[in-house]
Amino acid sequence: MFVHTMPHHALSIIYIDQGSSYEKLYQLIAGYTGAQPSAKELIYFNRDAPMSTPEKTRSLIHLIAQSATTRPPGGKTALLFERVALYGLGKIYLATERRIANKTWETRIFRTLDDALQWLEVPADNVRIEIETQRKNAP
């Protein structure tokens, strides 16, 4: 699990994998959303990302959606879910975000990294290399 910003692409990557406990994930997201977000975000739940209880999932969804008010106008957030069950949670997040935030950016849900990166208009090869590097160096 990591958060990494690629300033030259105005992209922040939040990567969630099997090492992501609810508590760590909540702290990571709270820290990221408390700072100035990038114009483009990739929130990547890999196929090993853990499921949580409905209560914990709701609190994470609410935290991310509440932070949406700090995102820059014209920004883009790509939610990438490699697992079908988590993809369904993404749909719930979108509904929550629309109710909470009067937003000036766009959020979309994806099943593949290629589709998400194409929509974000960032170079796929550079981002893939960065994700692999960060995964290897993550605690």
Short mmCIF file of C-alpha atoms in Angstrom, two decimals:
data_model
loop_
_atom_site.label_atom_id
_atom_site.label_comp_id
_atom_site.label_asym_id
_atom_site.label_seq_id
_atom_site.Cartn_x
_atom_site.Cartn_y
_atom_site.Cartn_z
CA MET A 1 0.00 0.00 0.00
CA PHE A 2 1.34 3.42 -0.87
CA VAL A 3 0.56 6.96 -1.99
CA HIS A 4 2.90 8.40 -4.59
CA THR A 5 2.74 11.62 -6.58
CA MET A 6 4.19 12.06 -10.06
CA PRO A 7 4.27 15.89 -10.25
CA HIS A 8 5.40 16.01 -13.89
CA HIS A 9 2.14 14.22 -14.81
CA ALA A 10 -0.01 15.98 -12.14
CA LEU A 11 -0.88 12.44 -10.98
CA SER A 12 -1.23 10.90 -7.54
CA ILE A 13 -1.44 7.14 -7.17
CA ILE A 14 -3.08 5.52 -4.16
CA TYR A 15 -2.30 1.80 -4.37
CA ILE A 16 -4.12 -0.66 -2.11
CA ASP A 17 -3.03 -4.31 -1.86
CA GLN A 18 -3.13 -7.30 0.51
CA GLY A 19 -0.97 -5.53 3.09
CA SER A 20 -3.63 -2.87 3.60
CA SER A 21 -5.40 -3.07 6.94
CA TYR A 22 -8.44 -0.87 7.47
CA GLU A 23 -6.61 1.26 10.03
CA LYS A 24 -3.56 1.81 7.80
CA LEU A 25 -5.75 2.53 4.79
CA TYR A 26 -7.88 5.04 6.72
CA GLN A 27 -4.75 6.86 7.96
CA LEU A 28 -3.19 6.86 4.50
CA ILE A 29 -6.32 8.24 2.82
CA ALA A 30 -6.93 10.79 5.59
CA GLY A 31 -3.34 12.04 5.24
CA TYR A 32 -3.56 12.25 1.46
CA THR A 33 -6.94 13.95 1.36
CA GLY A 34 -5.82 16.44 4.00
CA ALA A 35 -3.11 17.67 1.62
CA GLN A 36 -3.67 19.41 -1.70
CA PRO A 37 -4.71 16.65 -4.13
CA SER A 38 -3.25 16.35 -7.62
CA ALA A 39 -5.27 17.26 -10.69
CA LYS A 40 -5.35 13.56 -11.62
CA GLU A 41 -5.76 10.65 -9.22
CA LEU A 42 -5.53 6.91 -9.68
CA ILE A 43 -6.97 5.00 -6.74
CA TYR A 44 -5.93 1.43 -7.49
CA PHE A 45 -7.40 -1.54 -5.58
CA ASN A 46 -5.46 -4.56 -6.80
CA ARG A 47 -7.03 -8.04 -6.85
CA ASP A 48 -5.59 -8.80 -3.39
CA ALA A 49 -6.98 -5.68 -1.71
CA PRO A 50 -8.85 -6.73 1.43
CA MET A 51 -12.58 -6.53 1.90
CA SER A 52 -13.80 -4.97 5.12
CA THR A 53 -16.95 -4.88 7.20
CA PRO A 54 -19.84 -2.83 5.80
CA GLU A 55 -19.37 -0.25 8.58
CA LYS A 56 -15.67 0.23 7.87
CA THR A 57 -16.31 0.34 4.14
CA ARG A 58 -18.96 3.03 4.63
CA SER A 59 -16.60 5.14 6.74
CA LEU A 60 -13.85 4.91 4.09
CA ILE A 61 -16.27 5.79 1.31
CA HIS A 62 -17.57 8.74 3.33
CA LEU A 63 -14.01 9.96 4.11
CA ILE A 64 -12.97 9.91 0.45
CA ALA A 65 -16.22 11.50 -0.73
CA GLN A 66 -16.02 14.27 1.92
CA SER A 67 -12.48 15.09 0.81
CA ALA A 68 -13.78 15.53 -2.71
CA THR A 69 -14.56 19.17 -1.93
CA THR A 70 -10.80 19.94 -1.80
CA ARG A 71 -10.02 18.58 -5.25
CA PRO A 72 -9.05 21.09 -7.94
CA PRO A 73 -11.57 22.13 -10.62
CA GLY A 74 -11.30 20.12 -13.82
CA GLY A 75 -9.55 17.21 -12.11
CA LYS A 76 -10.06 13.53 -12.75
CA THR A 77 -10.20 10.58 -10.38
CA ALA A 78 -9.93 7.06 -11.79
CA LEU A 79 -11.05 4.30 -9.44
CA LEU A 80 -9.52 1.00 -10.55
CA PHE A 81 -10.93 -2.22 -9.09
CA GLU A 82 -9.45 -5.56 -10.17
CA ARG A 83 -12.00 -7.57 -8.10
CA VAL A 84 -15.67 -7.67 -9.04
CA ALA A 85 -16.84 -7.25 -5.41
CA LEU A 86 -14.73 -4.13 -4.98
CA TYR A 87 -15.97 -2.80 -8.32
CA GLY A 88 -19.46 -2.87 -6.80
CA LEU A 89 -18.19 -0.77 -3.89
CA GLY A 90 -16.92 1.72 -6.44
CA LYS A 91 -20.48 2.15 -7.70
CA ILE A 92 -21.58 2.85 -4.12
CA TYR A 93 -18.77 5.39 -3.76
CA LEU A 94 -19.88 7.25 -6.91
CA ALA A 95 -23.44 7.50 -5.61
CA THR A 96 -22.18 8.79 -2.24
CA GLU A 97 -19.79 11.27 -3.82
CA ARG A 98 -22.55 12.73 -5.98
CA ARG A 99 -24.73 13.31 -2.91
CA ILE A 100 -22.01 14.82 -0.72
CA ALA A 101 -19.92 16.93 -3.05
CA ASN A 102 -20.75 19.74 -5.42
CA LYS A 103 -17.85 18.73 -7.61
CA THR A 104 -16.08 20.33 -10.52
CA TRP A 105 -14.10 17.27 -11.62
CA GLU A 106 -14.95 13.83 -12.96
CA THR A 107 -14.74 10.41 -11.32
CA ARG A 108 -14.96 7.15 -13.25
CA ILE A 109 -14.65 3.48 -12.39
CA PHE A 110 -12.40 1.08 -14.31
CA ARG A 111 -11.55 -2.63 -14.37
CA THR A 112 -8.19 -2.35 -16.19
CA LEU A 113 -5.14 -0.18 -15.62
CA ASP A 114 -4.81 0.55 -19.34
CA ASP A 115 -8.33 1.98 -19.55
CA ALA A 116 -7.82 4.11 -16.43
CA LEU A 117 -4.50 5.53 -17.64
CA GLN A 118 -5.87 6.26 -21.10
CA TRP A 119 -8.76 8.22 -19.58
CA LEU A 120 -6.37 10.10 -17.27
CA GLU A 121 -4.22 10.92 -20.29
CA VAL A 122 -0.94 9.85 -18.70
CA PRO A 123 1.82 7.70 -20.27
CA ALA A 124 1.02 4.10 -19.35
CA ASP A 125 4.60 2.82 -19.47
CA ASN A 126 5.90 5.49 -17.08
CA VAL A 127 3.08 4.92 -14.61
CA ARG A 128 3.45 1.11 -14.72
CA ILE A 129 7.17 1.41 -13.96
CA GLU A 130 6.44 3.82 -11.10
CA ILE A 131 3.80 1.50 -9.62
CA GLU A 132 6.19 -1.48 -9.73
CA THR A 133 8.99 0.55 -8.16
CA GLN A 134 6.75 1.83 -5.37
CA ARG A 135 5.29 -1.65 -4.72
CA LYS A 136 8.77 -3.10 -4.27
CA ASN A 137 9.79 -0.29 -1.91
CA ALA A 138 6.55 -0.11 0.11
CA PRO A 139 6.86 -1.17 3.76
#
